[in-house]
Amino acid sequence: MVVVDDFEIAGRRFGSRLIMGSGGYPNQQVMLDALEASGTEVVTVSIRRVSLEGYSESMVDLVGSRYTLLPNTAGCESVRDAVLTAELAREALETDWVKLELIGDRETLMPDGIQLVEAAEQLVKSGFQVLPYCTDDPILCQRLVDVGSAAVMPLGSPIGSGMGICNPFNLEMIVRRSPVPVVCDAGIGTASDAAQALEIGCDAVMLNTAVSRSNDPVRMATAMRHAIEAGRLAHGAGRIPRRRYAEPSSPQLGLIGS
Amino acid sequence: MTRQIRVNGDPVPVAATTIAALLAEQGIDRTARGVAVAVNGGVVRRTEWDETPVRDGDDIEIVRPFRGG
């Protein structure tokens, strides 16, 4: 039987090519069930101020023993805030991995490429394994690799938009040129989008809203697991070239009536 | 003696003289997994909470992991 191969980031191997977010689920049990159904091994978490009115469940206690927690710097708009958030995350979670998010503004949530490279460079120098969330720009991805990023995480489309992969050609170019793993992050709307990312050649997909805000998150998580596997297998098998005209798949000889 | 510091962006009067005492004063379980502290933009490791002083005017961040994508 053909099985989906493992993938590796910064020397760590994972059986699942799906990285899942933990935000926006209707409730905690649905989140736990959806994570389970997705087959993921890596779950992202944000780092936020403790509410001084007391605090509820800890993500570490809830999912930390079952999944590798990948802290993000979501919402940060400056190099200083992103670097400090990463450093707090390292202390909080005892991990030197960080999904580096540095957004340009709160309306588009689009990555600020200029600050991103600077923050990535600083964090790499401080010993972090940096996974930067970036635009689908092959040159920006190259710059992020140049400063030592462990992977690149180009967006398919804006965060939470569900618009899928808006520029598959850029993503393909990034994949073809990248010496580090490419994780398509953000914009996935449904299972076929995730499959497309893997077909294009992305090493993995990171998604959240497509599952957490679907009508049935556990069912969608299951669909994502299958889509990721299907996409990876299709990538390995190799798609046929597109052609403009029909090509019969049944024999042309021996037709009755001929 | 109370001092005025900022905790997570808000001005707070505190009697605590160390980070460990501040956490206790704010009702935060110091043994809870995932809590991290920064003072004036620099992380203070958990092992240093007992010795690190809280000074007047300090800007302190206390964070932990939350849900997120």
XYZ file of C-alpha atoms in Angstrom:
327
model
C 0.000 0.000 0.000
C 1.195 3.481 -0.799
C 1.416 5.673 2.282
C 1.899 9.377 2.675
C 5.515 10.128 3.523
C 6.634 12.031 6.616
C 7.881 15.555 6.451
C 10.534 17.361 8.401
C 11.026 20.862 9.756
C 14.259 21.798 11.525
C 15.173 18.174 12.111
C 11.808 17.106 13.512
C 9.715 14.595 11.606
C 5.936 14.606 11.456
C 3.560 11.989 10.092
C 0.787 14.505 9.425
C 1.224 17.337 6.972
C -1.573 19.317 8.570
C -0.912 21.985 11.189
C -4.064 23.056 12.987
C -5.021 26.258 14.728
C -6.966 26.166 17.983
C -9.023 29.356 17.672
C -12.698 30.018 17.095
C -14.261 26.646 17.887
C -17.844 26.594 19.202
C -16.598 24.940 22.378
C -13.659 23.108 23.881
C -14.933 19.588 23.242
C -15.548 20.276 19.557
C -12.006 21.630 19.306
C -10.540 18.515 20.916
C -12.620 16.222 18.703
C -11.739 18.179 15.548
C -8.013 18.128 16.339
C -8.242 14.392 16.857
C -10.155 13.873 13.608
C -7.679 15.990 11.642
C -4.778 13.683 12.472
C -2.597 16.717 13.184
C 0.472 16.559 15.386
C 1.128 20.289 15.640
C -1.328 22.813 17.068
C -0.791 26.557 17.111
C -1.544 28.736 20.119
C -1.415 32.468 20.684
C 0.323 34.209 23.574
C -1.912 36.636 25.417
C -2.002 38.637 28.605
C -3.374 36.794 31.595
C -6.681 38.303 32.606
C -6.300 39.622 36.106
C -9.912 38.679 36.768
C -8.766 35.078 36.858
C -8.139 32.671 34.051
C -9.811 29.604 32.638
C -8.369 26.512 31.050
C -4.724 26.339 30.072
C -3.949 25.276 26.529
C -0.863 23.544 27.873
C -2.889 21.328 30.183
C -5.612 20.850 27.590
C -3.622 19.800 24.524
C 0.057 20.134 25.423
C 0.628 16.488 26.207
C -0.987 15.246 23.013
C 0.274 17.738 20.433
C 3.365 19.762 19.725
C 2.338 23.320 20.552
C 3.520 25.926 18.086
C 3.199 29.434 19.550
C 2.421 32.280 17.196
C 2.953 36.008 17.429
C -0.493 36.728 15.964
C -1.576 40.339 16.034
C 1.902 41.817 16.513
C 2.533 44.915 14.417
C 6.116 45.742 15.388
C 9.414 43.880 15.445
C 9.748 44.639 19.149
C 6.346 43.164 20.063
C 6.834 40.108 17.855
C 10.283 39.374 19.277
C 9.125 39.822 22.881
C 6.064 37.643 22.248
C 8.320 34.935 20.799
C 10.617 35.170 23.808
C 7.658 34.937 26.201
C 6.374 31.963 24.222
C 9.740 30.236 24.537
C 9.593 30.683 28.293
C 5.916 29.739 28.549
C 6.038 26.626 26.379
C 9.696 25.625 26.603
C 9.999 25.558 22.838
C 12.284 27.477 20.515
C 9.832 27.122 17.652
C 7.738 30.117 16.699
C 5.238 30.864 13.968
C 6.265 34.438 13.342
C 3.351 36.687 12.439
C 3.913 40.364 11.920
C 0.947 42.043 10.350
C 0.921 45.329 8.492
C -2.522 46.380 9.674
C -5.596 44.984 11.332
C -7.891 45.337 8.374
C -6.043 43.156 5.890
C -4.027 41.125 8.437
C -1.468 40.931 5.642
C 2.140 40.235 6.674
C 4.505 43.206 6.826
C 7.331 41.763 4.757
C 9.921 44.367 5.680
C 9.524 44.051 9.441
C 9.100 40.295 9.086
C 12.589 39.767 7.691
C 14.090 41.907 10.451
C 12.217 40.045 13.208
C 13.076 36.655 11.674
C 16.748 37.575 11.592
C 16.758 38.673 15.235
C 14.954 35.543 16.392
C 17.200 33.199 14.398
C 20.201 34.873 16.055
C 18.574 34.237 19.457
C 18.335 30.527 18.658
C 14.733 30.251 17.495
C 13.405 27.967 14.791
C 11.446 30.585 12.912
C 8.422 29.741 10.752
C 7.358 33.068 9.277
C 3.842 33.685 8.009
C 4.392 35.654 4.813
C 2.846 36.775 1.560
C 3.042 34.464 -1.458
C 6.058 36.344 -2.769
C 8.985 34.165 -3.912
C 11.492 36.938 -3.261
C 10.261 37.616 0.267
C 10.398 33.868 0.925
C 13.979 33.871 -0.333
C 14.883 36.746 2.006
C 13.342 34.877 4.932
C 15.392 31.809 4.062
C 18.526 33.958 3.700
C 18.214 35.075 7.338
C 17.839 31.484 8.511
C 14.117 30.684 8.696
C 13.395 26.989 9.274
C 10.391 27.054 6.932
C 8.269 29.581 5.102
C 4.513 29.909 5.506
C 3.110 31.776 2.506
C -0.587 32.609 2.583
C -3.084 31.126 0.165
C -5.311 34.192 0.691
C -6.001 36.531 3.635
C -6.458 35.067 7.134
C -9.950 33.749 7.694
C -11.091 34.685 4.174
C -11.652 31.132 2.979
C -10.774 32.214 -0.542
C -8.416 29.318 -1.054
C -5.211 29.641 -3.034
C -5.527 32.885 -4.976
C -2.210 32.621 -6.765
C -1.221 28.992 -7.336
C 1.495 30.102 -9.762
C 3.326 32.080 -7.085
C 2.971 29.245 -4.614
C 4.381 26.814 -7.174
C 7.330 29.131 -7.799
C 7.998 29.378 -4.051
C 7.899 25.596 -3.736
C 10.229 25.100 -6.689
C 12.840 27.502 -5.329
C 12.619 26.907 -1.597
C 15.399 25.022 0.213
C 13.222 24.864 3.347
C 9.749 23.367 3.828
C 6.833 25.409 2.479
C 3.711 25.418 4.623
C 0.694 27.018 2.969
C -0.905 29.070 5.711
C -4.160 30.997 5.769
C -7.091 31.331 3.407
C -8.001 27.663 3.150
C -11.793 27.466 2.775
C -12.534 23.814 2.231
C -10.891 20.449 1.661
C -10.136 20.932 -2.035
C -8.068 24.053 -1.193
C -5.891 21.996 1.152
C -5.538 19.269 -1.459
C -4.517 21.861 -4.054
C -1.752 23.192 -1.800
C -0.256 19.723 -1.502
C -0.721 19.012 -5.209
C 1.218 22.168 -5.992
C 4.033 20.775 -3.877
C 3.656 22.482 -0.512
C 5.082 20.310 2.241
C 2.203 21.003 4.595
C -0.860 23.147 5.231
C -1.737 25.220 8.265
C -5.407 26.040 8.734
C -7.864 27.041 11.409
C -11.051 28.870 10.419
C -12.004 26.455 7.621
C -12.506 23.814 10.297
C -13.417 25.780 13.414
C -16.123 27.896 11.734
C -17.603 25.190 9.532
C -21.036 23.883 10.429
C -19.524 20.595 11.531
C -15.883 21.062 12.552
C -15.224 17.377 13.258
C -16.505 16.384 9.824
C -14.492 19.143 8.125
C -11.373 18.152 10.081
C -11.805 14.621 8.790
C -12.206 15.970 5.250
C -9.006 17.984 5.684
C -7.075 14.926 6.799
C -8.154 13.062 3.672
C -7.546 16.099 1.449
C -3.997 16.487 2.731
C -3.286 12.834 2.065
C -4.947 12.940 -1.347
C -3.047 16.065 -2.333
C 0.297 14.660 -1.253
C -0.295 11.382 -3.069
C -1.414 13.209 -6.218
C 1.688 15.379 -6.056
C 3.889 12.308 -5.843
C 2.014 10.556 -8.642
C 2.312 13.582 -10.936
C -0.605 15.179 -12.705
C -1.014 14.691 -16.438
C -0.255 17.676 -18.642
C -3.221 19.873 -19.428
C -4.207 19.745 -23.108
C -6.663 21.866 -25.027
C -8.447 19.047 -26.829
C -9.927 15.695 -25.937
C -7.825 12.554 -25.782
C -9.883 9.320 -25.863
C -9.265 6.885 -23.068
C -11.154 4.011 -24.754
C -9.724 2.153 -27.801
C -10.638 3.735 -31.139
C -10.703 0.421 -33.021
C -13.474 -2.203 -32.838
C -16.332 0.206 -32.390
C -19.628 -1.402 -33.426
C -21.200 0.063 -36.546
C -17.837 1.046 -38.005
C 4.804 50.370 50.986
C 2.789 50.332 47.771
C 4.375 51.167 44.480
C 2.730 52.045 41.216
C 3.561 49.720 38.336
C 1.906 48.673 35.110
C 0.678 45.097 34.798
C -0.482 44.075 31.341
C -0.915 47.679 30.348
C -2.948 48.777 33.376
C -1.646 50.869 36.290
C -1.718 48.756 39.438
C -0.676 49.620 42.998
C 1.339 46.740 44.462
C 2.869 45.857 47.796
C 4.835 42.934 46.358
C 8.595 43.344 46.191
C 9.379 40.399 43.895
C 7.846 38.900 40.766
C 6.887 35.788 42.721
C 5.075 37.916 45.308
C 3.408 39.949 42.555
C 2.001 36.803 40.947
C 0.654 35.692 44.332
C -0.815 39.139 44.951
C -2.547 39.054 41.558
C -3.957 35.598 42.233
C -1.902 33.852 39.591
C -0.788 30.328 40.389
C 2.960 30.386 39.823
C 3.028 26.641 39.312
C 0.522 26.852 36.430
C 2.120 25.668 33.208
C 2.539 28.182 30.462
C 2.781 31.392 32.485
C 5.583 33.732 31.390
C 6.658 37.143 32.647
C 8.503 40.078 31.102
C 9.703 43.157 32.967
C 10.380 46.300 30.955
C 10.589 44.368 27.700
C 12.811 41.506 28.874
C 11.700 37.989 29.820
C 12.268 36.988 33.435
C 12.741 33.233 33.614
C 10.567 31.271 35.994
C 13.624 30.320 38.033
C 14.342 34.017 38.634
C 10.893 35.047 39.852
C 11.852 34.766 43.526
C 14.856 37.068 43.254
C 13.685 39.566 40.649
C 12.572 42.789 42.360
C 9.488 44.788 41.431
C 10.433 48.437 41.229
C 8.344 51.565 41.095
C 7.322 52.306 37.506
C 8.041 48.795 36.188
C 6.127 47.710 33.110
C 5.261 44.065 33.594
C 3.671 41.622 31.177
C 2.173 38.347 32.406
C 1.088 36.033 29.608
C 0.052 32.508 28.876
C -0.942 30.468 25.801
C -4.461 30.901 24.480
C -6.365 29.502 21.551
C -5.197 30.809 18.209
C -4.355 30.089 14.617
